CSV table of C-alpha atoms in Angstrom, one decimal:
chain,number,residue,atom,x,y,z
F,19,MET,CA,-0.2,0.0,0.0
F,20,SER,CA,1.2,3.5,-0.8
F,21,SER,CA,2.2,5.4,2.3
F,22,SER,CA,0.6,8.3,0.8
F,23,ASN,CA,-2.9,6.9,1.6
F,24,ALA,CA,-4.6,6.2,4.9
F,25,LEU,CA,-7.0,3.7,3.7
F,26,GLU,CA,-7.1,1.5,0.6
F,27,ILE,CA,-10.0,-0.9,0.1
F,28,ARG,CA,-9.8,-3.3,-2.9
F,29,GLY,CA,-12.3,-6.0,-4.3
F,30,LEU,CA,-14.3,-5.8,-1.2
F,31,LYS,CA,-17.3,-7.8,-1.2
F,32,LYS,CA,-20.3,-9.0,1.5
F,33,SER,CA,-23.3,-10.8,0.5
F,34,PHE,CA,-26.6,-10.9,2.5
F,35,ARG,CA,-29.7,-12.3,1.7
F,36,ARG,CA,-31.2,-9.2,0.0
F,37,PHE,CA,-28.1,-7.0,-0.3
F,38,THR,CA,-24.7,-7.4,-2.1
F,39,LEU,CA,-21.8,-4.8,-1.3
F,40,GLY,CA,-19.6,-4.5,-3.9
F,41,PRO,CA,-17.1,-5.4,-5.2
F,42,ILE,CA,-15.9,-1.9,-4.4
F,43,ASP,CA,-12.4,-0.1,-4.6
F,44,LEU,CA,-11.8,3.0,-2.5
F,45,THR,CA,-8.9,5.1,-2.1
F,46,VAL,CA,-8.2,7.8,1.0
F,47,PRO,CA,-5.2,9.7,0.9
F,48,ARG,CA,-3.5,10.7,4.2
F,49,GLY,CA,-4.3,14.2,5.6
F,50,VAL,CA,-8.1,14.6,4.0
F,51,ILE,CA,-11.4,14.8,4.6
F,52,TYR,CA,-13.0,12.2,2.8
F,53,GLY,CA,-16.7,12.3,2.3
F,54,PHE,CA,-18.3,8.8,1.7
F,55,VAL,CA,-21.7,9.6,0.0
F,56,GLY,CA,-24.8,7.5,-0.7
F,57,PRO,CA,-28.6,7.4,0.1
F,58,ASN,CA,-29.7,4.9,3.1
F,59,GLY,CA,-29.0,1.6,2.5
F,60,ALA,CA,-26.3,2.0,-0.1
F,61,GLY,CA,-23.5,0.1,1.7
F,62,LYS,CA,-22.0,3.0,3.7
F,63,THR,CA,-22.7,1.3,7.3
F,64,THR,CA,-21.7,-2.3,6.4
F,65,THR,CA,-18.4,-0.9,4.6
F,66,ILE,CA,-17.4,0.9,7.6
F,67,ASP,CA,-18.4,-1.9,9.7
F,68,LEU,CA,-16.1,-4.2,7.7
F,69,MET,CA,-13.3,-1.8,7.8
F,70,LEU,CA,-13.4,-2.1,11.7
F,71,GLY,CA,-13.5,-5.8,12.0
F,72,MET,CA,-17.5,-6.1,12.9
F,73,GLY,CA,-18.5,-9.0,10.5
F,74,ALA,CA,-16.5,-11.1,8.0
F,75,LYS,CA,-15.9,-9.8,4.5
F,76,ASP,CA,-16.6,-12.5,1.6
F,77,ALA,CA,-13.9,-11.4,-0.6
F,78,GLY,CA,-11.0,-8.4,-1.2
F,79,SER,CA,-8.7,-6.4,1.2
F,80,ILE,CA,-8.6,-3.6,3.7
F,81,ARG,CA,-5.3,-2.0,4.6
F,82,VAL,CA,-5.3,1.0,7.2
F,83,PHE,CA,-2.1,3.0,6.9
F,84,GLY,CA,-0.6,0.1,5.0
F,85,LEU,CA,-1.6,-2.5,7.8
F,86,ASP,CA,-4.5,-5.5,6.9
F,87,HIS,CA,-7.3,-4.6,9.2
F,88,LEU,CA,-7.6,-8.2,10.5
F,89,GLU,CA,-3.9,-9.5,10.6
F,90,ASP,CA,-3.0,-6.3,12.2
F,91,GLU,CA,-6.2,-5.3,13.8
F,92,LEU,CA,-4.3,-4.3,17.4
F,93,SER,CA,-2.0,-1.9,15.7
F,94,VAL,CA,-5.1,-0.5,13.3
F,95,ARG,CA,-7.2,-0.1,16.6
F,96,ARG,CA,-4.8,2.3,18.0
F,97,GLN,CA,-5.1,4.2,15.0
F,98,VAL,CA,-8.5,4.8,14.4
F,99,GLY,CA,-11.3,6.5,16.2
F,100,TYR,CA,-15.3,5.8,15.7
F,101,VAL,CA,-18.2,8.1,15.9
F,102,SER,CA,-21.3,6.9,15.1
F,103,PRO,CA,-24.4,7.7,16.3
F,104,ASP,CA,-25.5,4.0,17.9
F,105,LEU,CA,-22.8,4.4,20.4
F,106,ASP,CA,-24.4,5.0,23.8
F,107,TYR,CA,-22.5,6.1,26.9
F,108,GLN,CA,-25.5,6.1,29.3
F,109,ARG,CA,-24.0,3.6,31.1
F,110,TRP,CA,-21.5,6.1,32.7
F,111,GLY,CA,-24.1,8.1,34.1
F,112,ARG,CA,-22.2,11.6,33.4
F,113,VAL,CA,-20.1,13.2,30.9
F,114,GLY,CA,-17.1,13.5,33.1
F,115,ARG,CA,-17.2,9.9,33.9
F,116,ALA,CA,-17.7,8.6,30.6
F,117,ILE,CA,-14.2,10.7,29.5
F,118,ARG,CA,-12.4,9.3,32.8
F,119,PHE,CA,-13.3,5.6,31.3
F,120,VAL,CA,-12.3,5.9,27.8
F,121,LYS,CA,-9.6,8.3,28.4
F,122,GLY,CA,-7.7,5.0,30.5
F,123,PHE,CA,-7.3,3.2,27.3
F,124,TYR,CA,-5.2,5.4,25.5
F,125,PRO,CA,-1.7,6.8,26.3
F,126,SER,CA,-2.1,9.6,23.9
F,127,TRP,CA,-5.0,11.3,25.4
F,128,ASP,CA,-4.5,15.0,25.5
F,129,ASP,CA,-6.6,16.7,28.4
F,130,GLU,CA,-5.9,20.1,27.3
F,131,TYR,CA,-7.3,19.3,24.0
F,132,CYS,CA,-10.1,17.2,25.4
F,133,GLU,CA,-11.1,20.4,27.6
F,134,ARG,CA,-11.1,22.8,24.6
F,135,LEU,CA,-13.2,20.1,22.1
F,136,MET,CA,-15.4,20.3,25.4
F,137,THR,CA,-15.8,24.2,25.6
F,138,ASN,CA,-16.2,24.3,21.8
F,139,LEU,CA,-18.7,22.0,21.6
F,140,HIS,CA,-20.6,23.4,24.5
F,141,LEU,CA,-20.6,20.0,26.5
F,142,SER,CA,-20.1,20.1,30.8
F,143,SER,CA,-18.2,17.1,32.5
F,144,ASP,CA,-21.3,16.9,35.1
F,145,GLU,CA,-24.0,16.6,32.7
F,146,ARG,CA,-26.3,13.7,33.0
F,147,ILE,CA,-25.9,11.3,29.4
F,148,VAL,CA,-29.4,10.2,29.7
F,149,GLN,CA,-30.2,13.7,29.4
F,150,LEU,CA,-28.3,14.9,26.4
F,151,SER,CA,-29.9,15.7,23.4
F,152,PHE,CA,-29.2,13.8,20.3
F,153,GLY,CA,-26.9,16.3,18.9
F,154,ALA,CA,-25.1,16.7,22.1
F,155,ARG,CA,-24.6,12.8,22.3
F,156,ILE,CA,-22.9,12.7,18.7
F,157,LYS,CA,-20.9,15.9,20.3
F,158,LEU,CA,-19.4,13.7,23.1
F,159,SER,CA,-18.7,10.6,20.7
F,160,LEU,CA,-16.9,13.3,18.9
F,161,VAL,CA,-14.8,14.5,22.1
F,162,LEU,CA,-14.2,10.7,23.1
F,163,ALA,CA,-12.6,9.8,19.7
F,164,LEU,CA,-11.0,13.0,18.9
F,165,SER,CA,-9.1,13.5,22.2
F,166,TRP,CA,-6.5,10.8,21.8
F,167,ARG,CA,-5.5,12.3,18.6
F,168,PRO,CA,-6.2,9.2,16.2
F,169,ALA,CA,-4.4,9.2,13.1
F,170,LEU,CA,-7.6,8.0,11.0
F,171,LEU,CA,-11.2,9.3,12.4
F,172,VAL,CA,-14.0,7.3,10.9
F,173,LEU,CA,-17.2,8.7,11.4
F,174,ASP,CA,-20.8,7.4,10.5
F,175,GLU,CA,-23.4,9.8,9.7
F,176,PRO,CA,-22.0,12.2,12.3
F,177,THR,CA,-24.7,14.9,11.5
F,178,VAL,CA,-27.7,13.2,11.8
F,179,GLY,CA,-29.5,15.1,14.4
F,180,LEU,CA,-27.7,18.2,14.5
F,181,ASP,CA,-29.0,21.4,13.8
F,182,ALA,CA,-27.1,24.2,11.5
F,183,ILE,CA,-25.1,25.5,14.2
F,184,ALA,CA,-24.1,22.3,15.8
F,185,LYS,CA,-23.1,20.8,12.2
F,186,GLN,CA,-21.0,24.2,11.9
F,187,GLN,CA,-19.6,23.3,15.4
F,188,VAL,CA,-18.4,19.7,14.5
F,189,PHE,CA,-17.1,20.5,10.9
F,190,ALA,CA,-15.1,23.1,12.4
F,191,GLU,CA,-13.4,20.7,14.9
F,192,LEU,CA,-12.8,18.5,12.2
F,193,LEU,CA,-11.3,20.8,9.7
F,194,ALA,CA,-8.5,21.9,12.7
F,195,ALA,CA,-8.0,18.2,13.2
F,196,VAL,CA,-6.5,17.5,9.8
F,197,ARG,CA,-5.0,20.8,9.4
F,198,ASP,CA,-1.5,19.8,10.2
F,199,GLY,CA,-1.8,16.9,7.5
F,200,GLU,CA,-1.1,14.2,9.7
F,201,ARG,CA,-4.7,13.4,10.5
F,202,THR,CA,-7.6,11.9,8.3
F,203,VAL,CA,-11.3,12.0,8.5
F,204,PHE,CA,-13.3,9.4,6.6
F,205,MET,CA,-17.1,10.5,7.2
F,206,SER,CA,-20.2,8.9,5.6
F,207,SER,CA,-23.4,10.9,4.9
F,208,HIS,CA,-26.4,10.6,3.0
F,209,GLY,CA,-26.4,14.1,2.1
F,210,ILE,CA,-23.9,15.8,-0.4
F,211,THR,CA,-24.5,19.2,1.2
F,212,ASP,CA,-23.4,18.3,4.7
F,213,LEU,CA,-19.9,17.4,3.0
F,214,GLU,CA,-19.6,19.4,-0.2
F,215,ARG,CA,-17.9,22.7,1.4
F,216,PHE,CA,-15.7,20.7,3.9
F,217,ALA,CA,-14.4,17.2,1.8
F,218,ASP,CA,-11.2,17.1,0.1
F,219,HIS,CA,-12.4,13.9,-1.7
F,220,VAL,CA,-15.4,12.4,-2.2
F,221,GLY,CA,-16.6,8.8,-3.1
F,222,MET,CA,-20.5,7.9,-4.1
F,223,ILE,CA,-21.9,4.3,-3.4
F,224,LYS,CA,-25.2,3.4,-4.6
F,225,ASP,CA,-27.0,0.2,-4.2
F,226,GLY,CA,-23.7,-1.6,-3.0
F,227,ARG,CA,-21.2,-0.3,-5.7
F,228,MET,CA,-19.2,2.9,-6.1
F,229,LEU,CA,-20.2,5.4,-8.5
F,230,PHE,CA,-17.5,7.6,-8.4
F,231,GLU,CA,-14.4,8.5,-6.6
F,232,GLY,CA,-12.4,11.9,-6.6
């Protein structure tokens, strides 16, 4: 795999009873915001799940910074942060407890950066997670993923449920995160309008097949 790429997918295929993903090819250069766009049910989440080792692919290869996503799973996980509306941190009760728990897994955790993200995204450590709005829970997920400064940040529909102001806040933090050219953002969305002002590269998927990449 080229050292200039954060992610390379080649010939990826996964068949279900009523849907087949691929085979698809996809290339994400380092240091960019890549928008993975397609309608609901196009295969975006399936692709991300396979990237993260959640489910077995039928064919193809997935390499993250040159590493095979399964053979080098531990090394890959140490470089990839993940944000999804499905992530649930309610069991920790309050925002601060969730942060302390997740922080313990990452030696690279940056307390100062975490505090800045909390301030910029209007979150407080004493807030009860169960009382957070859907948009605020997305923001918390983003704080937990960004604060340890992963080399690749994977976001599955991160703008779902966000109002225009919250979207602006989230995208501002993502742009800041890739500004040094050392971090890469891979973001799926069913709406091109959310990404067109922010993404450097776009891949479009429909019915399990890539239509366009560039």
